[in-house]
Amino acid sequence: MFRWLGGLVTRRAWWVIGFWVAAIAVLVPLSPGLRTSNGGSSDLPGRYESVRADAAARHAFPEHGGQTGLFVVQRHDGTALTHADFTQAETLAEAVNAAHLPDVTGARADAAAVSENGKVLPVGVGLAARTGTDQEAADHATKSLRAVAARTMAGSDVTAELTGAPALTADAGEAISKAEVTLSVGTIAALILLLALIFRSPVAVVMPLLTVGLVYLAASALVGIFSDTFGFEVGPFAPSLLVVILFGVGVDYTLFLLFRYRELMRHSDTADSTAAVAHSVRSVGEAVASSALVVISAFVALSFSDLKSSAALAPTLIISIAVMLLAGLTLVPAVMAVLGPRLFWLNRHWRRPARTDGLSARVARLLADRPRGSALAATVLVVLLGLAGLGTKIDYDPNSGLPTSYASVTALEDFNAAFPAGAINPTQVLLTGRVPMATAERLRSELKGADGVAQVLPAQRGRDGAIQIDVVLDAAPYSSAALDTVADVVRPITHRVVGPKALVGGTSAVTLDTRTATLRDLRIVYLIAALLIAVILGAVLRSVVAPIVVLVLVGLAFLGALGASVLVVQHLQGDPGVSSSIPLLLFLLVVALGSDYTIIMAARLREELHRRRSVEAVQTAARTTIPTIAAAGAVLAATFASLIVTGVTALSQIGLAVVTGILLVAFAVACWLLPATAHLLGNWFWWPRHPRQDAPSSRGSTHQVPECASSGRSPARDR
């Protein structure tokens, strides 16, 4: 298939390029663009108690169904608020109500709500937009509220900064938008630098970036069209991940072809350039296709996630990688066929054979001569890093990723310092089915004396006899202590006193259920991804043992990357834990993207074993493939490294973890541990069928490069 495809693409190169340009010209104007969405309680399936509690609360208390925010009012000089300051706070509430802002239901200031030290007064604001939905309306309302506060408080002795879910989410959206600009610039800059160092040719720098840029436009447009047509959501981090994944993977696939093309051209001064491109597609096409299918399989597994924010990434990334695969096997070789040797313009030595005493050659000899010691050294490194992951703590606070430069963050910190940690987001206990008020009061009495509970507010009667009791916890709503209090105290007491008619919801309950869903996802998605990837690896490597070995080795790299993240985030930076999205995304990205390099190395090992003894095959495969994997690994790591400098903690942590994982799987696993392990296992690595049993005739040798085009043979028939 790949022989036929390589010949077709190179013979009709201009037709292929024209098709891609025309497709992009049609798709981009038709696409509505990437419309991201945010979660909330709706991020969970309806079977979780917090989701059922939220639905019941909206029915029983429709007037309380929207989001709530608050202005944190305090003096510039940090002293206690005066009577005049209380009056100013009331003026702010009146100004909000008089403005009749769209999607704002009202504001209220109560001097009795001042903090114990008298320095902070919250002014509550209600929004019509519900949690997890109508985010665009909530963002607009947040902007309008801040404008009213700025006008009202101008020239006074007090400040009023808006915080709460609407303001924090709006600021998070702004931070991510700024991060995308930084990310795009950083990714392109890193790729330009690395490609220039690798090829020392301006054409070899521009060609991959231009082709992948065109693919990015096509993929983004298709995702927008599919999302609009079939109604699937695009997660908030999808655009950022799409940039780094597409450019990283796309440039990697281009590098695989360029390195093989350069290797083939180096074998003969009269080699036919067009035929060499076709031959490159045939040589690495299967590995590229398999690599892309592995990535797609990983994201298919992600679609089984309980968390909609995680599952929403799946269709976006599946579509994008599929488009990149198609481009890698058609558009990229077509452009290569048109450019030919001009790809390496200004590099006078690009056809010079690789040095036999270079670093890759020395590493190859070491792996062939001392496989046991080489495998042990790499294993010890990865395992030591992985041991640090035993102390992994997960941070579920979505607000911890925001820079402290945002007013919503500093206002929240000021509020939490003056009031009980759970005051801004109390846990909501909802009693349905006309529970007697006496039962509700008995529940309040038991909850008041419970560990971890700071305050229990009076019961409120709603529609159809429903009763809501707000419970203020001692701990911050997203902290492990708060989640444990809901799980071990509030829910057990509530269900014991009231029974199945009681539901516990609110921020801490949602986060608790999110933690449960995340742990469930780690088990289910890991298993599905591993099985799908094993099947693909087994098909491409034609072995039962090799896929298991590859998955184990890549799994070690994942654990090493997680351990390194824990060392940096928890121990060096002192953060409460790694972002909740890290374990799942890290596994999928490292195992899926990192498998590219193991496939390239294993496929080359198999190819060399067709013709050589084991020692020579390992040495030749390692010597010729290590430069390719090293370059591709450096490129992919550089694209994810741009996430680190975005200023958004969640993205920065993803960048740090994935960069570490990619470097480990590229250098420690693919370049070092895999060839050493394959050499040690010998025929067992390829069981049940050794590559020599499938050896082609000498006419099929990889290094038999077609000579001049004047021979009259078409590129498709050179082989």
XYZ file of C-alpha atoms in Angstrom, residues 67-71 123-127 162-166:
15
model
C -24.377 31.862 39.647
C -23.468 34.058 42.581
C -20.590 36.439 42.981
C -19.591 38.989 45.560
C -17.794 42.263 45.845
C -21.731 42.491 48.835
C -23.602 39.605 47.243
C -24.533 39.648 43.539
C -26.876 37.271 41.746
C -26.574 36.274 38.076
C -15.516 41.163 42.264
C -14.803 37.491 42.951
C -16.717 34.226 43.045
C -17.359 31.690 40.288
C -18.407 34.144 37.514
